[in-house]
PDB file of C-alpha atoms in Angstrom:
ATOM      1  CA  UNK A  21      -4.766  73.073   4.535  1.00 78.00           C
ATOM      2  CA  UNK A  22      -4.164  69.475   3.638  1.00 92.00           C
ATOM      3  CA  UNK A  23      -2.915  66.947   6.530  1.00 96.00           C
ATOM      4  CA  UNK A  24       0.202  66.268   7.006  1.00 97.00           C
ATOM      5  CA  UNK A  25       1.814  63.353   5.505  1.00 98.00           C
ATOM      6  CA  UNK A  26       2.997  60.363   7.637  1.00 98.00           C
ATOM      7  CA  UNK A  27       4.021  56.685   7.005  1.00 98.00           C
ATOM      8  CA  UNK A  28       0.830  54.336   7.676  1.00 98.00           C
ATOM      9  CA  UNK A  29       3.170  52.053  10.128  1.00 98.00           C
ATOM     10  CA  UNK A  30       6.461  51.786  11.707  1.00 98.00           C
ATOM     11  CA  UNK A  31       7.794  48.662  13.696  1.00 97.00           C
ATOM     12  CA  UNK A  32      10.502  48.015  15.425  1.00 97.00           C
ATOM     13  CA  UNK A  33      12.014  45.466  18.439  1.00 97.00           C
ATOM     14  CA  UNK A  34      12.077  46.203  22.438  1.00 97.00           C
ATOM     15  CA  UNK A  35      15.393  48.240  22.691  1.00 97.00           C
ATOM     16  CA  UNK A  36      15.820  49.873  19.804  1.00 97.00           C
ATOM     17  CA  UNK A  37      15.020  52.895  18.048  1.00 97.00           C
ATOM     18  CA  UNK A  38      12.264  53.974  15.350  1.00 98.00           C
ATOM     19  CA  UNK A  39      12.135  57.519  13.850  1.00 98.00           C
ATOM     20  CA  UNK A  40       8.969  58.865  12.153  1.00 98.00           C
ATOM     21  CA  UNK A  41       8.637  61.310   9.631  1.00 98.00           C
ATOM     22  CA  UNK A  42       6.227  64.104   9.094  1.00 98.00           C
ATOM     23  CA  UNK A  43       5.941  66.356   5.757  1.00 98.00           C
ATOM     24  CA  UNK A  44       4.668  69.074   5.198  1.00 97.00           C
ATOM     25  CA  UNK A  45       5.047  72.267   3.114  1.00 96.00           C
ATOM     26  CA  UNK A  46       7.050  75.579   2.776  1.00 94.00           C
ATOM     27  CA  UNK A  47       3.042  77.207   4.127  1.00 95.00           C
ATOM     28  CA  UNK A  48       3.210  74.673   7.949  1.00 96.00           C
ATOM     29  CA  UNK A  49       6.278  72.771   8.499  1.00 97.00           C
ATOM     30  CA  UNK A  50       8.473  74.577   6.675  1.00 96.00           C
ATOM     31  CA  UNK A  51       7.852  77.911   8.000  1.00 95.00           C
ATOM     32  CA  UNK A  52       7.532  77.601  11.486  1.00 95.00           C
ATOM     33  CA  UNK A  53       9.179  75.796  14.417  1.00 96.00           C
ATOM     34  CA  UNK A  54       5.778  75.249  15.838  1.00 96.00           C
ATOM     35  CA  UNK A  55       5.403  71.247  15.154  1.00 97.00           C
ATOM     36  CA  UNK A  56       4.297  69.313  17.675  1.00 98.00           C
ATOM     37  CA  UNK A  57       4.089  64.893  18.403  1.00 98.00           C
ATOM     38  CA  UNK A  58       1.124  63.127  20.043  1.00 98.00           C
ATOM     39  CA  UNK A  59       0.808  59.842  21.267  1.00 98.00           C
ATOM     40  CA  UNK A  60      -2.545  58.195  21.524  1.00 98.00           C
ATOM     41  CA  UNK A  61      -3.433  54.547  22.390  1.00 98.00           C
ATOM     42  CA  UNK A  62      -6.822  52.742  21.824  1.00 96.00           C
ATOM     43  CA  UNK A  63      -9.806  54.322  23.006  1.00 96.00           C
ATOM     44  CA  UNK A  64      -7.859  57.051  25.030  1.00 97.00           C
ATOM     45  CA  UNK A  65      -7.154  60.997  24.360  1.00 98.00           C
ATOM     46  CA  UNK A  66      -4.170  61.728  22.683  1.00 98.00           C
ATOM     47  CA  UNK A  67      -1.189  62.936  24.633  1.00 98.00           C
ATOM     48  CA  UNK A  68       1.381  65.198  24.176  1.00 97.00           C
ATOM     49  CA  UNK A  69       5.105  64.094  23.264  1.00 98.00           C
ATOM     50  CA  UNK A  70       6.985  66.981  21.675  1.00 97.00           C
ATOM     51  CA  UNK A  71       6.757  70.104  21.639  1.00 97.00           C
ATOM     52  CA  UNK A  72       7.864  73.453  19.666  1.00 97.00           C
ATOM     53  CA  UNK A  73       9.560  70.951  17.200  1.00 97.00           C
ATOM     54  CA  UNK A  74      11.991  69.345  19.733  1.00 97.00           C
ATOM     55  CA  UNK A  75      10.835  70.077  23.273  1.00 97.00           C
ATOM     56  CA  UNK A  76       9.547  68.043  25.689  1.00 97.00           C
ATOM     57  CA  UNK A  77       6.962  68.423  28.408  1.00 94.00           C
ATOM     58  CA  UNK A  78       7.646  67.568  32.008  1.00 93.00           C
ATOM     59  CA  UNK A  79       7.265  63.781  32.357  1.00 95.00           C
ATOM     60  CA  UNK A  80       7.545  63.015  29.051  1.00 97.00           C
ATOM     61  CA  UNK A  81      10.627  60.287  28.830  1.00 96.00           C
ATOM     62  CA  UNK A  82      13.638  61.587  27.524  1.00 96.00           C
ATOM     63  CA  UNK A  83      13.786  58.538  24.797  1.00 98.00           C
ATOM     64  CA  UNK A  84      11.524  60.510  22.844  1.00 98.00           C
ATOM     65  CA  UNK A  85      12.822  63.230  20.471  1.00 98.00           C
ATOM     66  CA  UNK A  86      12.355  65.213  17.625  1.00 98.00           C
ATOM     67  CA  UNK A  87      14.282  67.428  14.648  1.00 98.00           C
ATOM     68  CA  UNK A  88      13.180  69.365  11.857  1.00 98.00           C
ATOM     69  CA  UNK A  89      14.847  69.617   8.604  1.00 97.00           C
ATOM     70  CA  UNK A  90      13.415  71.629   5.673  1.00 97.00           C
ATOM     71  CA  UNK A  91       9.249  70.520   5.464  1.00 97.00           C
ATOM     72  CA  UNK A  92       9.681  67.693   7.231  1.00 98.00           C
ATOM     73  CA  UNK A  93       9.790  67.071  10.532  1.00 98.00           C
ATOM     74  CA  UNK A  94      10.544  63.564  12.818  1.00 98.00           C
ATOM     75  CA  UNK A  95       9.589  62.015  15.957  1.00 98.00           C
ATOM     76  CA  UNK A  96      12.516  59.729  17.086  1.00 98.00           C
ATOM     77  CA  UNK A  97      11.592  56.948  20.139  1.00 98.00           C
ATOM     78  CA  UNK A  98      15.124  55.303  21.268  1.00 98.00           C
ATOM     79  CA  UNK A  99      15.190  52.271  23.372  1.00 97.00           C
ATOM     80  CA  UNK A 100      11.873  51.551  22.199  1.00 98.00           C
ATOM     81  CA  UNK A 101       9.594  49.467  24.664  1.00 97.00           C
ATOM     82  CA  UNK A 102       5.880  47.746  24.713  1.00 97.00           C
ATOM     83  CA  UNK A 103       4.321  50.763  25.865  1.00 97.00           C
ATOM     84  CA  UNK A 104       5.230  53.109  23.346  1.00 98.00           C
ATOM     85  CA  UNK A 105       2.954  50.946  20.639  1.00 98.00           C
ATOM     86  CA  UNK A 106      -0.041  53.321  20.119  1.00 98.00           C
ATOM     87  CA  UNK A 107      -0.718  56.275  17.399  1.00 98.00           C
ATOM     88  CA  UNK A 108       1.546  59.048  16.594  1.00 98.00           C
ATOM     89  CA  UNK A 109       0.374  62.646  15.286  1.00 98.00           C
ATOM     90  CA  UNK A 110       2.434  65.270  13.893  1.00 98.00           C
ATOM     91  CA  UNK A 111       0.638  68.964  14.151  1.00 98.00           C
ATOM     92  CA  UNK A 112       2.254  72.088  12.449  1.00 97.00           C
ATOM     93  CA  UNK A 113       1.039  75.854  12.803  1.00 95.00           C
ATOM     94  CA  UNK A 114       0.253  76.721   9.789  1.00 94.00           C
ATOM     95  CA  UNK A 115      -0.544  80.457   9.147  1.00 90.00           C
ATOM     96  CA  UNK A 116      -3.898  80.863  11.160  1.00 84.00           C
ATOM     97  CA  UNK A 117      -4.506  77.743  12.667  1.00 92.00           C
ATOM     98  CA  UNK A 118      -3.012  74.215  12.453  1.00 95.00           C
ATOM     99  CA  UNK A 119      -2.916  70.879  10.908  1.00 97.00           C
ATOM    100  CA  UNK A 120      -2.205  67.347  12.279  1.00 98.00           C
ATOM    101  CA  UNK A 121      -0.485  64.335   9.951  1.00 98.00           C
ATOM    102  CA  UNK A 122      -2.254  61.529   8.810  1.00 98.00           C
ATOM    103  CA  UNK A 123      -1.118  59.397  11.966  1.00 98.00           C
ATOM    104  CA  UNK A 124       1.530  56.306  12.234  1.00 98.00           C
ATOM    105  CA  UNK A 125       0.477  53.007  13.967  1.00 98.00           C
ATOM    106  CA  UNK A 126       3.671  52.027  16.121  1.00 98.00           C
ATOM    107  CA  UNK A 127       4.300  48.235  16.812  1.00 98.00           C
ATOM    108  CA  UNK A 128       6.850  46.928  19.097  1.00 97.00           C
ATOM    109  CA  UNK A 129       7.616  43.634  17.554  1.00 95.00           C
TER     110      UNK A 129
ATOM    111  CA  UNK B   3      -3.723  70.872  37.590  1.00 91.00           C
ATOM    112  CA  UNK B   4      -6.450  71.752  34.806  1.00 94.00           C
ATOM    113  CA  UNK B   5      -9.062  68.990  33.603  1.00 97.00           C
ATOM    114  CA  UNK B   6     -11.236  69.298  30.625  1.00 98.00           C
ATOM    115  CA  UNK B   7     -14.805  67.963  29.954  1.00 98.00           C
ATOM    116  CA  UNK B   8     -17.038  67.841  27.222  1.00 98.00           C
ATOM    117  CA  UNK B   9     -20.612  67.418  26.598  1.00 97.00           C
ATOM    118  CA  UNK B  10     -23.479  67.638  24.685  1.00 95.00           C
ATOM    119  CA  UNK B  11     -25.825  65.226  22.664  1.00 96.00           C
ATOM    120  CA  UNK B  12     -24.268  62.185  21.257  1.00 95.00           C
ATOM    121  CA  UNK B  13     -27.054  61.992  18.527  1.00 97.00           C
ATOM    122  CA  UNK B  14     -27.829  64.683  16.233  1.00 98.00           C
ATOM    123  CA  UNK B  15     -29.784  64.495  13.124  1.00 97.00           C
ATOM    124  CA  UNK B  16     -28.338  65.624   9.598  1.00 97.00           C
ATOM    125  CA  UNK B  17     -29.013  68.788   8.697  1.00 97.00           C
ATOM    126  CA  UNK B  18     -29.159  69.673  12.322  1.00 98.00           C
ATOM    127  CA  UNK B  19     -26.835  72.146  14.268  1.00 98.00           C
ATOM    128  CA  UNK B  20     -23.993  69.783  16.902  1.00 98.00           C
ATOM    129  CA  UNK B  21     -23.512  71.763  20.000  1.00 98.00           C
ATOM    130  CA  UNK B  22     -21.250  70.956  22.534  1.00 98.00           C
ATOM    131  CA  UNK B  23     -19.738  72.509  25.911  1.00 98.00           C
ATOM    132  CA  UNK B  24     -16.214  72.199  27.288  1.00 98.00           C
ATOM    133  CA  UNK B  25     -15.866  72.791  31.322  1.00 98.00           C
ATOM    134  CA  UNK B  26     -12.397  73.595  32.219  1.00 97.00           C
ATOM    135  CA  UNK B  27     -12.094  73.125  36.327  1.00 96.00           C
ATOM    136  CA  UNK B  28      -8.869  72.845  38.225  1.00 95.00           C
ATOM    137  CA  UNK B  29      -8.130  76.559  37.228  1.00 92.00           C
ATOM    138  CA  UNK B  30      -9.610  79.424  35.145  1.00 93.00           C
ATOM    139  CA  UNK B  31      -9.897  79.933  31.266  1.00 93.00           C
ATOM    140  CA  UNK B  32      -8.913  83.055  31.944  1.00 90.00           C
ATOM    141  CA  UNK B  33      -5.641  82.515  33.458  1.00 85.00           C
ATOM    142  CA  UNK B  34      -2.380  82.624  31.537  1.00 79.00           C
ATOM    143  CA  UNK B  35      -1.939  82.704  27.805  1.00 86.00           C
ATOM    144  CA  UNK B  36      -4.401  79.482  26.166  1.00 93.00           C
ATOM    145  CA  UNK B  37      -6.004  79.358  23.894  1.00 94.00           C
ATOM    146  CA  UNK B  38      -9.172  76.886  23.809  1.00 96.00           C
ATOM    147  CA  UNK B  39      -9.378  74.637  21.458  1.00 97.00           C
ATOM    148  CA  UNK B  40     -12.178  71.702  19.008  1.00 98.00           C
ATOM    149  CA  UNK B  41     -10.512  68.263  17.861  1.00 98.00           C
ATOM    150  CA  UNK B  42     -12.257  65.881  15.929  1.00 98.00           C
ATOM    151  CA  UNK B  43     -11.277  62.033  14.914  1.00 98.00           C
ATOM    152  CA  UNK B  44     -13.592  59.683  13.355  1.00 97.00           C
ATOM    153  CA  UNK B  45     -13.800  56.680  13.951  1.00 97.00           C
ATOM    154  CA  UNK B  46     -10.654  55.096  12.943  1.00 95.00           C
ATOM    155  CA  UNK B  47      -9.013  57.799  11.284  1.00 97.00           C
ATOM    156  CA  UNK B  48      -6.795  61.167  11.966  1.00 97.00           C
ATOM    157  CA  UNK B  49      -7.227  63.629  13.945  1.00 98.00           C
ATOM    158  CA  UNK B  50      -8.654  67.059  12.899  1.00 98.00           C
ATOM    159  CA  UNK B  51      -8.438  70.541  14.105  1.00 97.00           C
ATOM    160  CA  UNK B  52     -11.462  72.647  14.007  1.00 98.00           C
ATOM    161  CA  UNK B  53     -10.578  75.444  15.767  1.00 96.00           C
ATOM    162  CA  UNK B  54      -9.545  77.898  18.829  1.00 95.00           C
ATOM    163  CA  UNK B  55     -10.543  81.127  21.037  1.00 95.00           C
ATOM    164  CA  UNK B  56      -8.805  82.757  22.726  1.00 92.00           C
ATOM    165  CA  UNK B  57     -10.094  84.242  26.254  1.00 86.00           C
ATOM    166  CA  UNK B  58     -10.676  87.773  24.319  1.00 87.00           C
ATOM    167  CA  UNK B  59     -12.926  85.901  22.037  1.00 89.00           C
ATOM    168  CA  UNK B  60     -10.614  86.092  19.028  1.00 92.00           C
ATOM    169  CA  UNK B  61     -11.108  83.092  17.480  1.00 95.00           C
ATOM    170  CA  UNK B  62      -9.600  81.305  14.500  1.00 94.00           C
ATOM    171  CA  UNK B  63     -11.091  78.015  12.007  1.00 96.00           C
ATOM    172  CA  UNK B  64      -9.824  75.244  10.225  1.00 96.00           C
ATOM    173  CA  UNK B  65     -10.830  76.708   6.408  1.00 94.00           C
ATOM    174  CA  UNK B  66     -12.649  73.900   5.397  1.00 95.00           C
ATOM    175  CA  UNK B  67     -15.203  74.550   8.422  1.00 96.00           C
ATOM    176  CA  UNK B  68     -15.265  77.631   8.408  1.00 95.00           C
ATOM    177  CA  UNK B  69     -18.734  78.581   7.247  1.00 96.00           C
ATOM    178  CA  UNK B  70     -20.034  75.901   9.744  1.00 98.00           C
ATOM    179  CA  UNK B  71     -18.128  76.314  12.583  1.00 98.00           C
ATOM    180  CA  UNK B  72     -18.874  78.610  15.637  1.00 98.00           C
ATOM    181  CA  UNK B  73     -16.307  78.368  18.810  1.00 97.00           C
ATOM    182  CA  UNK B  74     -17.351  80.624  21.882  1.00 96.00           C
ATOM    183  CA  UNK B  75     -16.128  81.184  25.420  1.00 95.00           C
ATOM    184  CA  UNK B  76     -18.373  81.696  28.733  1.00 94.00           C
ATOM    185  CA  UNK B  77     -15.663  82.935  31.279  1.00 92.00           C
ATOM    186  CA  UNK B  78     -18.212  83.188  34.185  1.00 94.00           C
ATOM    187  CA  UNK B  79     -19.031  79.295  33.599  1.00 96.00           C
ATOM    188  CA  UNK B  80     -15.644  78.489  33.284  1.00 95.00           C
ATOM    189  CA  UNK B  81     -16.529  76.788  29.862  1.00 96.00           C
ATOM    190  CA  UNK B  82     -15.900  77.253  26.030  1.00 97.00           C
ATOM    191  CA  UNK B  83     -18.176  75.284  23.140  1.00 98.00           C
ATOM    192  CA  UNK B  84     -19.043  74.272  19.603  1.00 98.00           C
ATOM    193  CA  UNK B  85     -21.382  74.822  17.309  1.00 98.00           C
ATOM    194  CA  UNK B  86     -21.432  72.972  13.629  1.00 98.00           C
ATOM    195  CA  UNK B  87     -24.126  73.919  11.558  1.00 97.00           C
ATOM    196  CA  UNK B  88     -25.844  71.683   8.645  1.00 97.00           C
ATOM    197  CA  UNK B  89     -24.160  68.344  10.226  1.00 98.00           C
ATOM    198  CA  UNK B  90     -24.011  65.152   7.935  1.00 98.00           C
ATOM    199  CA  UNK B  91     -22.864  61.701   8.301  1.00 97.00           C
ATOM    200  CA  UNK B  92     -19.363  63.051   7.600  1.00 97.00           C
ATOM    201  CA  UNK B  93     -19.402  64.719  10.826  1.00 98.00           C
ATOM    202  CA  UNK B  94     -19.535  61.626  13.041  1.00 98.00           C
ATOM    203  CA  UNK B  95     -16.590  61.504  14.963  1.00 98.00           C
ATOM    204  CA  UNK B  96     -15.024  61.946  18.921  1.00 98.00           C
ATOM    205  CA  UNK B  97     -15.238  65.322  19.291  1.00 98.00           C
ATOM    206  CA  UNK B  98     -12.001  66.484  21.711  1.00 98.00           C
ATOM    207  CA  UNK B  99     -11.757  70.186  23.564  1.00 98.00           C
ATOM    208  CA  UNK B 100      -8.174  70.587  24.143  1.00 98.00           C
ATOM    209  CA  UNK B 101      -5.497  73.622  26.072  1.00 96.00           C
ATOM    210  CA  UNK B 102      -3.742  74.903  23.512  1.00 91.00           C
ATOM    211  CA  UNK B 103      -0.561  76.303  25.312  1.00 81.00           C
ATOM    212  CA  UNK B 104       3.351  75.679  24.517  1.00 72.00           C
ATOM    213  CA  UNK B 105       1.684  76.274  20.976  1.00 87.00           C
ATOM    214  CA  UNK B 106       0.285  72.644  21.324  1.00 93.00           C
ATOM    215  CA  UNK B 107      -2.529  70.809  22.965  1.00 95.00           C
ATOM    216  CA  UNK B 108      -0.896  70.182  26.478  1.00 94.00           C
ATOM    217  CA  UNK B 109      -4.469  69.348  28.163  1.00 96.00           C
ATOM    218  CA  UNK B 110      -7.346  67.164  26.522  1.00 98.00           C
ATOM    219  CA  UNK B 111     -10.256  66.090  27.863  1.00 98.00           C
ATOM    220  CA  UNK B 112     -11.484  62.842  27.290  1.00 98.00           C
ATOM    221  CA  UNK B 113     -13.431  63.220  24.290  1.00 98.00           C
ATOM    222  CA  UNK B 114     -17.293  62.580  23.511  1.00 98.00           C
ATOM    223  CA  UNK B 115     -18.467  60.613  20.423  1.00 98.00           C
ATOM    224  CA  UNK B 116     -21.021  62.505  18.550  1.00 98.00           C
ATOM    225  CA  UNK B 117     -23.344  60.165  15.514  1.00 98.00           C
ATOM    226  CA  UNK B 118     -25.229  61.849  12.876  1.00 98.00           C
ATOM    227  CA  UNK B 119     -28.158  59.981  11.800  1.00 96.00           C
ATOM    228  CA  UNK B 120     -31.459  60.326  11.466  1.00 94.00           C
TER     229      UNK B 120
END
């Protein structure tokens, strides 16, 4: 089971939108729509954003969304504001237990 | 609405065995379909999974642990924990128990920082 892979760091302004990807293999991502997103800022628990690839939890803002396509899957954040700068983690079932990506730092220019 | 806490020793010596205890309050662990689950970061980097149980005691562990990890559930205490065997330096790190429902972790606790040194 070897983590996920994710891009180090994304940036982007206040307003507009940032999309970050998450690959895996044909044994996690590929094979099941069980992917999830968590966002976690300094010092705190992580949190979850997405859900059974493209769900969201109650309370979760709808500018946050996310797609699968093949073995990769990707978190988008529209409108993008202060707040969202924190960690991101992508987690995929994968057989008998799971695996989380290598994380992406977020900064909001 | 269901809170999660863990403890245990924040200092455990290599070689050692790292216990710690999750208390669920708010509702039961035996409620609905969870599973109960170990997360691990160190410090400044990802995020690990360790492993779940599930209520029945059915359990299931991230391979590379495997041989050191033991996850168990106390339903009358309301509580689940961790137990690492042969600990080293490697295994410093916030140690997270999480809900694992919607096939994610939709409640964390806080998280308690474990060192191993001597």
């Amino acid at each position: 089971q070897s983590a996920l892979t994710q891009p180090a760091s994304v940036s982007g302004s206040p307003g507009q939108s940032i999309t970050i990807s998450c690959t895996g293999t044909s044994s996690d991502v590929g094979s099941y729509n069980l992917v999830s997103w968590y966002q976690q800022h300094p010092g705190k628990a992580p949190k979850l954003m997405i859900y059974e690839v493209s769900k969201r939890p109650s309370g979760v803002s709808n500018r946050f969304s996310g797609s699968k396509s093949g073995n990769t899957a990707s978190l988008t954040i529209s409108g993008l504001q202060a707040e969202d700068e924190a960690d991101y983690y992508c987690c995929s079932y994968a057989g008998s237990g799971y695996v989380f990506g290598t994380g992406t730092k977020v900064t909001v220019l | 609405q269901v809170q999660l806490q863990e403890s245990g020793p924040g200092l455990v010596k290599p070689s050692q065995t790292l216990s710690l205890t999750c208390t669920v309050s708010g509702g039961s662990i035996s409620s609905g379909s969870y599973y109960w689950s170990w997360i691990r970061q160190p410090a400044g980097k990802g995020l690990e999974w360790i492993g779940r149980i599930y209520t029945s005691g059915s359990t299931n562990y991230n391979p590379s642990l495997k041989s050191r990890v033991t996850i168990s559930v106390d339903t009358s205490k309301n509580q689940f924990s961790l137990k690492l065997s042969s600990v080293t330096a490697a295994d410093t790190a916030v140690y997270y128990c999480a809900r694992w429902g919607l096939q994610s972790a939709d409640v964390w606790g806080k998280g308690t920082t474990v060192t191993v040194s001597s």
